[in-house]
Amino acid sequence: MSHIQNDLLTFVEGERFRCWDNDARGKEESVTINTSGILFIGLGAFEGLGSTARDVIFGDGRGNGNRNEDEDWKPQLQDFIDYGFRRELMGRMPLHCRINALTKDDYRRILLDSEDSPLLEMEQIFRCSSNTLLISNKVVDLVVLAASLSGIGARALRSTLYEILEQPFFLLGGKRNTAFVVDEEFLQSMNADDLKLYDDAVLPRLREKKEFSYCSRILEKALKKEADVADERLGEVVVQRHLLQAHEVALCHPCRRVVVGVVGVGEVGVV
């Protein structure tokens, strides 16, 4: 880890430094970066950081300290150095603080409300093959509980969902316009035979049920993203059509310069 910290020393110094990069042709070129206007924030889950000091106060000196009694503990510079960080690097990080652990409500908000929600990602995967994923609220609560007990943070949400959706993903390739319903019955067996499949025609009725209210919110977000992408592609098509029309005008008027005015659909101005 020492060579990485050596590179970071130069990077966080707040000055200009030169690094090397390969361009598309494979040619190595130097790039100068100025970090003087950049605020650097380092985050990490450092398991065992400051454990020696905590054991002296709360434990028996053999790693059996009770962390629940140590909620107000704040990491000191020496804790990071004992952990393996270079003193020079930590000297460039003057403020050290401890961030509160995620609560179950935090996990639920990440899963249901964040733009990087792993559940939204799964829904979009199903939508790519013209299918829909519906997970019951109780299963969502169990995913949140499992992630909160995992000890690896919010990453556990994605890994837990992948484990639950292994069978639905396996069946996804041969289905179209199908709603995959993951409920407690399926979760207990994790057997494809207990996976409920419905035609998309009944999807509106399923979404009205309270037991799928969480996933209905996620589905609305997925549908909105699809609509935004469709609007963006439509805009690209309109611009391409304008450019094509301008090209045709230029062919008719080879001695004239053509300026495209995107004012309305089908309107092209010639100068």
PDB file of C-alpha atoms in Angstrom:
ATOM      1  CA  MET A   1       0.000   0.000   0.000  1.00  0.00           C
ATOM      2  CA  SER A   2       3.036   2.290   0.397  1.00  0.00           C
ATOM      3  CA  HIS A   3       3.465   3.018  -3.336  1.00  0.00           C
ATOM      4  CA  ILE A   4      -0.213   4.043  -3.579  1.00  0.00           C
ATOM      5  CA  GLN A   5       0.238   6.426  -0.653  1.00  0.00           C
ATOM      6  CA  ASN A   6       3.330   7.878  -2.334  1.00  0.00           C
ATOM      7  CA  ASP A   7       1.248   8.701  -5.413  1.00  0.00           C
ATOM      8  CA  LEU A   8      -1.501  10.180  -3.253  1.00  0.00           C
ATOM      9  CA  LEU A   9       1.001  12.462  -1.524  1.00  0.00           C
ATOM     10  CA  THR A  10       1.683  14.233  -4.806  1.00  0.00           C
ATOM     11  CA  PHE A  11      -1.978  14.253  -5.775  1.00  0.00           C
ATOM     12  CA  VAL A  12      -3.331  15.890  -2.599  1.00  0.00           C
ATOM     13  CA  GLU A  13      -0.472  18.390  -2.272  1.00  0.00           C
ATOM     14  CA  GLY A  14      -2.543  21.074  -4.004  1.00  0.00           C
ATOM     15  CA  GLU A  15      -0.048  21.834  -6.736  1.00  0.00           C
ATOM     16  CA  ARG A  16       0.549  21.046 -10.392  1.00  0.00           C
ATOM     17  CA  PHE A  17       1.916  17.599 -11.115  1.00  0.00           C
ATOM     18  CA  ARG A  18       2.505  15.538 -14.209  1.00  0.00           C
ATOM     19  CA  CYS A  19       1.049  12.117 -14.858  1.00  0.00           C
ATOM     20  CA  TRP A  20       1.170   9.831 -17.875  1.00  0.00           C
ATOM     21  CA  ASP A  21      -1.683   8.520 -19.950  1.00  0.00           C
ATOM     22  CA  ASN A  22      -2.062   6.400 -23.090  1.00  0.00           C
ATOM     23  CA  ASP A  23      -4.087   7.890 -25.932  1.00  0.00           C
ATOM     24  CA  ALA A  24      -6.308   5.965 -28.344  1.00  0.00           C
ATOM     25  CA  ARG A  25      -3.304   5.128 -30.519  1.00  0.00           C
ATOM     26  CA  GLY A  26      -1.412   3.621 -27.609  1.00  0.00           C
ATOM     27  CA  LYS A  27       1.017   6.525 -27.462  1.00  0.00           C
ATOM     28  CA  GLU A  28       2.033   7.609 -23.987  1.00  0.00           C
ATOM     29  CA  GLU A  29       1.504  11.305 -23.308  1.00  0.00           C
ATOM     30  CA  SER A  30       2.064  13.467 -20.255  1.00  0.00           C
ATOM     31  CA  VAL A  31      -0.835  15.347 -18.673  1.00  0.00           C
ATOM     32  CA  THR A  32      -0.447  18.189 -16.171  1.00  0.00           C
ATOM     33  CA  ILE A  33      -3.102  18.388 -13.469  1.00  0.00           C
ATOM     34  CA  ASN A  34      -3.600  21.274 -11.053  1.00  0.00           C
ATOM     35  CA  THR A  35      -5.193  20.126  -7.775  1.00  0.00           C
ATOM     36  CA  SER A  36      -4.966  23.457  -5.946  1.00  0.00           C
ATOM     37  CA  GLY A  37      -8.721  24.056  -6.280  1.00  0.00           C
ATOM     38  CA  ILE A  38      -9.836  20.553  -5.315  1.00  0.00           C
ATOM     39  CA  LEU A  39     -11.174  19.557  -1.901  1.00  0.00           C
ATOM     40  CA  PHE A  40     -10.166  15.992  -1.065  1.00  0.00           C
ATOM     41  CA  ILE A  41     -12.358  13.889   1.230  1.00  0.00           C
ATOM     42  CA  GLY A  42     -11.215  10.398   2.150  1.00  0.00           C
ATOM     43  CA  LEU A  43     -13.805   7.852   3.256  1.00  0.00           C
ATOM     44  CA  GLY A  44     -13.468   4.232   4.254  1.00  0.00           C
ATOM     45  CA  ALA A  45     -14.643   1.460   6.563  1.00  0.00           C
ATOM     46  CA  PHE A  46     -11.448   0.814   8.504  1.00  0.00           C
ATOM     47  CA  GLU A  47     -12.215  -2.308  10.506  1.00  0.00           C
ATOM     48  CA  GLY A  48     -10.256  -2.378  13.747  1.00  0.00           C
ATOM     49  CA  LEU A  49      -9.070   1.243  13.558  1.00  0.00           C
ATOM     50  CA  GLY A  50      -8.009   2.327  17.043  1.00  0.00           C
ATOM     51  CA  SER A  51      -8.869  -1.098  18.496  1.00  0.00           C
ATOM     52  CA  THR A  52      -5.835  -1.114  20.812  1.00  0.00           C
ATOM     53  CA  ALA A  53      -6.904   2.052  22.583  1.00  0.00           C
ATOM     54  CA  ARG A  54     -10.498   0.872  22.837  1.00  0.00           C
ATOM     55  CA  ASP A  55      -9.482  -2.481  24.287  1.00  0.00           C
ATOM     56  CA  VAL A  56      -7.485  -0.787  27.027  1.00  0.00           C
ATOM     57  CA  ILE A  57     -10.538   1.242  28.055  1.00  0.00           C
ATOM     58  CA  PHE A  58     -13.446  -1.093  27.337  1.00  0.00           C
ATOM     59  CA  GLY A  59     -12.000  -4.578  27.005  1.00  0.00           C
ATOM     60  CA  ASP A  60      -9.459  -7.003  28.330  1.00  0.00           C
ATOM     61  CA  GLY A  61      -6.583  -5.986  26.023  1.00  0.00           C
ATOM     62  CA  ARG A  62      -7.081  -9.015  23.755  1.00  0.00           C
ATOM     63  CA  GLY A  63      -9.513  -7.560  21.220  1.00  0.00           C
ATOM     64  CA  ASN A  64     -12.628  -8.118  23.315  1.00  0.00           C
ATOM     65  CA  GLY A  65     -13.613  -4.493  23.805  1.00  0.00           C
ATOM     66  CA  ASN A  66     -17.310  -3.631  23.749  1.00  0.00           C
ATOM     67  CA  ARG A  67     -17.776  -1.167  20.905  1.00  0.00           C
ATOM     68  CA  ASN A  68     -21.353  -0.449  21.911  1.00  0.00           C
ATOM     69  CA  GLU A  69     -19.978   1.410  24.938  1.00  0.00           C
ATOM     70  CA  ASP A  70     -17.649   3.393  22.690  1.00  0.00           C
ATOM     71  CA  GLU A  71     -20.077   5.297  20.486  1.00  0.00           C
ATOM     72  CA  ASP A  72     -18.444   8.680  21.229  1.00  0.00           C
ATOM     73  CA  TRP A  73     -14.931   7.493  20.341  1.00  0.00           C
ATOM     74  CA  LYS A  74     -13.188   9.773  17.825  1.00  0.00           C
ATOM     75  CA  PRO A  75     -10.200   8.574  15.763  1.00  0.00           C
ATOM     76  CA  GLN A  76      -6.901  10.307  16.416  1.00  0.00           C
ATOM     77  CA  LEU A  77      -3.914  10.815  14.111  1.00  0.00           C
ATOM     78  CA  GLN A  78      -1.929   8.048  15.805  1.00  0.00           C
ATOM     79  CA  ASP A  79      -4.779   5.571  15.207  1.00  0.00           C
ATOM     80  CA  PHE A  80      -4.422   6.023  11.439  1.00  0.00           C
ATOM     81  CA  ILE A  81      -0.641   5.746  11.604  1.00  0.00           C
ATOM     82  CA  ASP A  82      -0.869   2.531  13.655  1.00  0.00           C
ATOM     83  CA  TYR A  83      -3.357   1.253  11.072  1.00  0.00           C
ATOM     84  CA  GLY A  84      -0.777   1.665   8.281  1.00  0.00           C
ATOM     85  CA  PHE A  85      -1.226   5.168   6.898  1.00  0.00           C
ATOM     86  CA  ARG A  86       1.849   7.293   6.300  1.00  0.00           C
ATOM     87  CA  ARG A  87       2.291  10.218   8.657  1.00  0.00           C
ATOM     88  CA  GLU A  88       2.975  12.559   5.712  1.00  0.00           C
ATOM     89  CA  LEU A  89      -0.307  11.629   4.045  1.00  0.00           C
ATOM     90  CA  MET A  90      -2.374  12.013   7.201  1.00  0.00           C
ATOM     91  CA  GLY A  91      -0.707  15.390   7.781  1.00  0.00           C
ATOM     92  CA  ARG A  92      -2.376  16.559   4.581  1.00  0.00           C
ATOM     93  CA  MET A  93      -5.749  15.403   5.942  1.00  0.00           C
ATOM     94  CA  PRO A  94      -6.090  17.723   8.954  1.00  0.00           C
ATOM     95  CA  LEU A  95      -9.686  16.902   9.908  1.00  0.00           C
ATOM     96  CA  HIS A  96     -10.621  13.418  11.113  1.00  0.00           C
ATOM     97  CA  CYS A  97     -14.136  12.407  12.096  1.00  0.00           C
ATOM     98  CA  ARG A  98     -16.267   9.344  12.601  1.00  0.00           C
ATOM     99  CA  ILE A  99     -19.414   8.895  10.506  1.00  0.00           C
ATOM    100  CA  ASN A 100     -22.471   7.316  12.075  1.00  0.00           C
ATOM    101  CA  ALA A 101     -23.337   3.811  10.967  1.00  0.00           C
ATOM    102  CA  LEU A 102     -26.232   3.372   8.531  1.00  0.00           C
ATOM    103  CA  THR A 103     -29.599   2.656  10.120  1.00  0.00           C
ATOM    104  CA  LYS A 104     -32.336   0.475   8.649  1.00  0.00           C
ATOM    105  CA  ASP A 105     -34.137   3.619   7.507  1.00  0.00           C
ATOM    106  CA  ASP A 106     -30.956   4.690   5.689  1.00  0.00           C
ATOM    107  CA  TYR A 107     -30.771   1.340   3.914  1.00  0.00           C
ATOM    108  CA  ARG A 108     -34.429   1.611   2.947  1.00  0.00           C
ATOM    109  CA  ARG A 109     -33.961   5.123   1.552  1.00  0.00           C
ATOM    110  CA  ILE A 110     -30.951   3.988  -0.466  1.00  0.00           C
ATOM    111  CA  LEU A 111     -32.954   1.087  -1.856  1.00  0.00           C
ATOM    112  CA  LEU A 112     -36.136   3.016  -2.674  1.00  0.00           C
ATOM    113  CA  ASP A 113     -35.268   6.700  -3.114  1.00  0.00           C
ATOM    114  CA  SER A 114     -31.698   7.082  -4.352  1.00  0.00           C
ATOM    115  CA  GLU A 115     -30.778   7.526  -8.014  1.00  0.00           C
ATOM    116  CA  ASP A 116     -28.237   4.706  -7.623  1.00  0.00           C
ATOM    117  CA  SER A 117     -30.741   2.306  -6.088  1.00  0.00           C
ATOM    118  CA  PRO A 118     -29.771  -1.318  -6.805  1.00  0.00           C
ATOM    119  CA  LEU A 119     -33.476  -2.169  -6.932  1.00  0.00           C
ATOM    120  CA  LEU A 120     -33.970   0.441  -9.672  1.00  0.00           C
ATOM    121  CA  GLU A 121     -31.013  -1.091 -11.505  1.00  0.00           C
ATOM    122  CA  MET A 122     -32.629  -4.548 -11.321  1.00  0.00           C
ATOM    123  CA  GLU A 123     -35.937  -3.137 -12.539  1.00  0.00           C
ATOM    124  CA  GLN A 124     -34.217  -1.548 -15.531  1.00  0.00           C
ATOM    125  CA  ILE A 125     -32.575  -4.872 -16.393  1.00  0.00           C
ATOM    126  CA  PHE A 126     -35.998  -6.525 -16.498  1.00  0.00           C
ATOM    127  CA  ARG A 127     -37.422  -3.639 -18.515  1.00  0.00           C
ATOM    128  CA  CYS A 128     -34.687  -4.071 -21.135  1.00  0.00           C
ATOM    129  CA  SER A 129     -36.261  -7.409 -22.091  1.00  0.00           C
ATOM    130  CA  SER A 130     -39.828  -6.007 -21.974  1.00  0.00           C
ATOM    131  CA  ASN A 131     -40.513  -7.542 -18.571  1.00  0.00           C
ATOM    132  CA  THR A 132     -41.327  -6.163 -15.125  1.00  0.00           C
ATOM    133  CA  LEU A 133     -40.058  -6.993 -11.646  1.00  0.00           C
ATOM    134  CA  LEU A 134     -42.355  -6.723  -8.625  1.00  0.00           C
ATOM    135  CA  ILE A 135     -40.973  -7.441  -5.156  1.00  0.00           C
ATOM    136  CA  SER A 136     -43.326  -7.456  -2.197  1.00  0.00           C
ATOM    137  CA  ASN A 137     -42.819  -4.985   0.640  1.00  0.00           C
ATOM    138  CA  LYS A 138     -42.014  -7.781   3.106  1.00  0.00           C
ATOM    139  CA  VAL A 139     -39.213  -9.055   0.858  1.00  0.00           C
ATOM    140  CA  VAL A 140     -37.863  -5.501   0.584  1.00  0.00           C
ATOM    141  CA  ASP A 141     -37.884  -5.258   4.389  1.00  0.00           C
ATOM    142  CA  LEU A 142     -35.981  -8.549   4.627  1.00  0.00           C
ATOM    143  CA  VAL A 143     -33.395  -7.286   2.112  1.00  0.00           C
ATOM    144  CA  VAL A 144     -32.948  -4.164   4.246  1.00  0.00           C
ATOM    145  CA  LEU A 145     -32.585  -6.271   7.403  1.00  0.00           C
ATOM    146  CA  ALA A 146     -30.024  -8.612   5.805  1.00  0.00           C
ATOM    147  CA  ALA A 147     -27.980  -5.668   4.515  1.00  0.00           C
ATOM    148  CA  SER A 148     -28.018  -3.914   7.899  1.00  0.00           C
ATOM    149  CA  LEU A 149     -26.673  -7.064   9.588  1.00  0.00           C
ATOM    150  CA  SER A 150     -24.029  -7.810   6.955  1.00  0.00           C
ATOM    151  CA  GLY A 151     -21.408  -5.388   8.235  1.00  0.00           C
ATOM    152  CA  ILE A 152     -20.309  -4.381   4.722  1.00  0.00           C
ATOM    153  CA  GLY A 153     -22.492  -1.305   4.309  1.00  0.00           C
ATOM    154  CA  ALA A 154     -24.845  -0.403   1.468  1.00  0.00           C
ATOM    155  CA  ARG A 155     -23.037  -2.739  -0.948  1.00  0.00           C
ATOM    156  CA  ALA A 156     -24.875  -5.567   0.769  1.00  0.00           C
ATOM    157  CA  LEU A 157     -28.163  -4.369  -0.769  1.00  0.00           C
ATOM    158  CA  ARG A 158     -26.968  -5.250  -4.276  1.00  0.00           C
ATOM    159  CA  SER A 159     -25.419  -8.589  -3.303  1.00  0.00           C
ATOM    160  CA  THR A 160     -28.547  -9.623  -1.363  1.00  0.00           C
ATOM    161  CA  LEU A 161     -30.806  -8.731  -4.297  1.00  0.00           C
ATOM    162  CA  TYR A 162     -28.627 -10.672  -6.726  1.00  0.00           C
ATOM    163  CA  GLU A 163     -28.855 -13.719  -4.483  1.00  0.00           C
ATOM    164  CA  ILE A 164     -32.666 -13.486  -4.298  1.00  0.00           C
ATOM    165  CA  LEU A 165     -33.113 -12.815  -8.023  1.00  0.00           C
ATOM    166  CA  GLU A 166     -30.855 -15.584  -9.289  1.00  0.00           C
ATOM    167  CA  GLN A 167     -33.780 -17.721 -10.492  1.00  0.00           C
ATOM    168  CA  PRO A 168     -35.771 -14.817 -12.036  1.00  0.00           C
ATOM    169  CA  PHE A 169     -32.654 -13.720 -13.917  1.00  0.00           C
ATOM    170  CA  PHE A 170     -32.205 -17.258 -15.215  1.00  0.00           C
ATOM    171  CA  LEU A 171     -35.770 -17.275 -16.589  1.00  0.00           C
ATOM    172  CA  LEU A 172     -35.591 -13.741 -17.935  1.00  0.00           C
ATOM    173  CA  GLY A 173     -34.151 -14.557 -21.349  1.00  0.00           C
ATOM    174  CA  GLY A 174     -37.121 -16.595 -22.588  1.00  0.00           C
ATOM    175  CA  LYS A 175     -39.879 -14.239 -21.415  1.00  0.00           C
ATOM    176  CA  ARG A 176     -41.492 -11.120 -22.859  1.00  0.00           C
ATOM    177  CA  ASN A 177     -44.244  -8.859 -21.468  1.00  0.00           C
ATOM    178  CA  THR A 178     -44.215 -10.759 -18.193  1.00  0.00           C
ATOM    179  CA  ALA A 179     -44.410  -9.557 -14.595  1.00  0.00           C
ATOM    180  CA  PHE A 180     -42.073 -11.468 -12.260  1.00  0.00           C
ATOM    181  CA  VAL A 181     -43.468 -11.404  -8.714  1.00  0.00           C
ATOM    182  CA  VAL A 182     -41.047 -12.126  -5.867  1.00  0.00           C
ATOM    183  CA  ASP A 183     -42.894 -12.635  -2.577  1.00  0.00           C
ATOM    184  CA  GLU A 184     -42.318 -14.378   0.751  1.00  0.00           C
ATOM    185  CA  GLU A 185     -43.409 -17.762  -0.631  1.00  0.00           C
ATOM    186  CA  PHE A 186     -40.698 -17.657  -3.264  1.00  0.00           C
ATOM    187  CA  LEU A 187     -38.152 -16.340  -0.762  1.00  0.00           C
ATOM    188  CA  GLN A 188     -38.711 -19.300   1.547  1.00  0.00           C
ATOM    189  CA  SER A 189     -38.011 -21.880  -1.145  1.00  0.00           C
ATOM    190  CA  MET A 190     -35.899 -19.941  -3.697  1.00  0.00           C
ATOM    191  CA  ASN A 191     -37.391 -22.376  -6.200  1.00  0.00           C
ATOM    192  CA  ALA A 192     -38.418 -21.288  -9.680  1.00  0.00           C
ATOM    193  CA  ASP A 193     -41.660 -23.265  -9.308  1.00  0.00           C
ATOM    194  CA  ASP A 194     -42.774 -20.817  -6.583  1.00  0.00           C
ATOM    195  CA  LEU A 195     -42.059 -17.773  -8.735  1.00  0.00           C
ATOM    196  CA  LYS A 196     -45.301 -16.135  -9.826  1.00  0.00           C
ATOM    197  CA  LEU A 197     -45.438 -14.984 -13.458  1.00  0.00           C
ATOM    198  CA  TYR A 198     -48.241 -12.780 -14.761  1.00  0.00           C
ATOM    199  CA  ASP A 199     -49.055 -11.227 -18.089  1.00  0.00           C
ATOM    200  CA  ASP A 200     -48.261  -7.525 -18.238  1.00  0.00           C
ATOM    201  CA  ALA A 201     -51.961  -6.877 -18.795  1.00  0.00           C
ATOM    202  CA  VAL A 202     -52.621  -7.467 -15.078  1.00  0.00           C
ATOM    203  CA  LEU A 203     -49.687  -5.291 -14.010  1.00  0.00           C
ATOM    204  CA  PRO A 204     -51.845  -2.215 -13.198  1.00  0.00           C
ATOM    205  CA  ARG A 205     -53.944  -4.307 -10.786  1.00  0.00           C
ATOM    206  CA  LEU A 206     -50.825  -5.700  -9.117  1.00  0.00           C
ATOM    207  CA  ARG A 207     -49.331  -2.255  -8.663  1.00  0.00           C
ATOM    208  CA  GLU A 208     -52.463  -1.065  -6.875  1.00  0.00           C
ATOM    209  CA  LYS A 209     -51.948  -3.629  -4.112  1.00  0.00           C
ATOM    210  CA  LYS A 210     -50.392  -2.254  -0.923  1.00  0.00           C
ATOM    211  CA  GLU A 211     -48.017  -5.192  -0.679  1.00  0.00           C
ATOM    212  CA  PHE A 212     -46.195  -3.903  -3.786  1.00  0.00           C
ATOM    213  CA  SER A 213     -46.213  -0.176  -2.936  1.00  0.00           C
ATOM    214  CA  TYR A 214     -42.417  -0.026  -2.541  1.00  0.00           C
ATOM    215  CA  CYS A 215     -41.687  -1.625  -5.882  1.00  0.00           C
ATOM    216  CA  SER A 216     -44.396   0.439  -7.594  1.00  0.00           C
ATOM    217  CA  ARG A 217     -42.388   3.564  -6.712  1.00  0.00           C
ATOM    218  CA  ILE A 218     -39.294   2.000  -8.257  1.00  0.00           C
ATOM    219  CA  LEU A 219     -41.234   1.005 -11.374  1.00  0.00           C
ATOM    220  CA  GLU A 220     -42.464   4.595 -11.803  1.00  0.00           C
ATOM    221  CA  LYS A 221     -38.862   5.789 -11.723  1.00  0.00           C
ATOM    222  CA  ALA A 222     -37.830   3.173 -14.280  1.00  0.00           C
ATOM    223  CA  LEU A 223     -40.684   4.147 -16.607  1.00  0.00           C
ATOM    224  CA  LYS A 224     -39.763   7.830 -16.266  1.00  0.00           C
ATOM    225  CA  LYS A 225     -36.150   7.077 -17.175  1.00  0.00           C
ATOM    226  CA  GLU A 226     -37.378   5.146 -20.217  1.00  0.00           C
ATOM    227  CA  ALA A 227     -39.506   8.128 -21.268  1.00  0.00           C
ATOM    228  CA  ASP A 228     -36.561  10.525 -20.814  1.00  0.00           C
ATOM    229  CA  VAL A 229     -34.334   8.317 -22.954  1.00  0.00           C
ATOM    230  CA  ALA A 230     -37.054   8.081 -25.609  1.00  0.00           C
ATOM    231  CA  ASP A 231     -37.431  11.891 -25.660  1.00  0.00           C
ATOM    232  CA  GLU A 232     -33.675  12.295 -25.973  1.00  0.00           C
ATOM    233  CA  ARG A 233     -33.544   9.859 -28.896  1.00  0.00           C
ATOM    234  CA  LEU A 234     -36.486  11.630 -30.543  1.00  0.00           C
ATOM    235  CA  GLY A 235     -34.604  14.915 -30.239  1.00  0.00           C
ATOM    236  CA  GLU A 236     -31.566  13.345 -31.885  1.00  0.00           C
ATOM    237  CA  VAL A 237     -33.745  12.064 -34.736  1.00  0.00           C
ATOM    238  CA  VAL A 238     -35.242  15.543 -35.277  1.00  0.00           C
ATOM    239  CA  VAL A 239     -31.786  17.153 -35.388  1.00  0.00           C
ATOM    240  CA  GLN A 240     -30.529  14.492 -37.801  1.00  0.00           C
ATOM    241  CA  ARG A 241     -33.532  15.115 -40.026  1.00  0.00           C
ATOM    242  CA  HIS A 242     -32.792  18.854 -40.044  1.00  0.00           C
ATOM    243  CA  LEU A 243     -29.175  18.195 -40.971  1.00  0.00           C
ATOM    244  CA  LEU A 244     -30.275  15.864 -43.765  1.00  0.00           C
ATOM    245  CA  GLN A 245     -32.633  18.512 -45.122  1.00  0.00           C
ATOM    246  CA  ALA A 246     -29.856  21.120 -44.931  1.00  0.00           C
ATOM    247  CA  HIS A 247     -27.576  18.781 -46.859  1.00  0.00           C
ATOM    248  CA  GLU A 248     -30.219  18.385 -49.551  1.00  0.00           C
ATOM    249  CA  VAL A 249     -30.591  22.169 -49.768  1.00  0.00           C
ATOM    250  CA  ALA A 250     -26.827  22.531 -50.084  1.00  0.00           C
ATOM    251  CA  LEU A 251     -26.828  20.109 -52.989  1.00  0.00           C
ATOM    252  CA  CYS A 252     -29.451  22.227 -54.726  1.00  0.00           C
ATOM    253  CA  HIS A 253     -27.505  25.429 -54.012  1.00  0.00           C
ATOM    254  CA  PRO A 254     -23.842  24.461 -54.322  1.00  0.00           C
ATOM    255  CA  CYS A 255     -22.628  28.097 -54.265  1.00  0.00           C
ATOM    256  CA  ARG A 256     -24.483  29.047 -51.128  1.00  0.00           C
ATOM    257  CA  ARG A 257     -23.625  28.588 -47.503  1.00  0.00           C
ATOM    258  CA  VAL A 258     -26.344  26.760 -45.548  1.00  0.00           C
ATOM    259  CA  VAL A 259     -27.317  27.665 -41.984  1.00  0.00           C
ATOM    260  CA  VAL A 260     -29.746  25.350 -40.220  1.00  0.00           C
ATOM    261  CA  GLY A 261     -32.253  27.060 -37.947  1.00  0.00           C
ATOM    262  CA  VAL A 262     -33.946  24.532 -35.693  1.00  0.00           C
ATOM    263  CA  VAL A 263     -37.081  26.569 -35.053  1.00  0.00           C
ATOM    264  CA  GLY A 264     -39.784  24.085 -35.797  1.00  0.00           C
ATOM    265  CA  VAL A 265     -40.041  20.580 -37.126  1.00  0.00           C
ATOM    266  CA  GLY A 266     -39.296  20.586 -40.820  1.00  0.00           C
ATOM    267  CA  GLU A 267     -38.048  24.198 -40.977  1.00  0.00           C
ATOM    268  CA  VAL A 268     -34.658  24.882 -42.525  1.00  0.00           C
ATOM    269  CA  GLY A 269     -33.252  28.359 -43.127  1.00  0.00           C
ATOM    270  CA  VAL A 270     -30.926  28.975 -46.082  1.00  0.00           C
ATOM    271  CA  VAL A 271     -28.429  31.845 -46.208  1.00  0.00           C
TER     272      VAL A 271
END
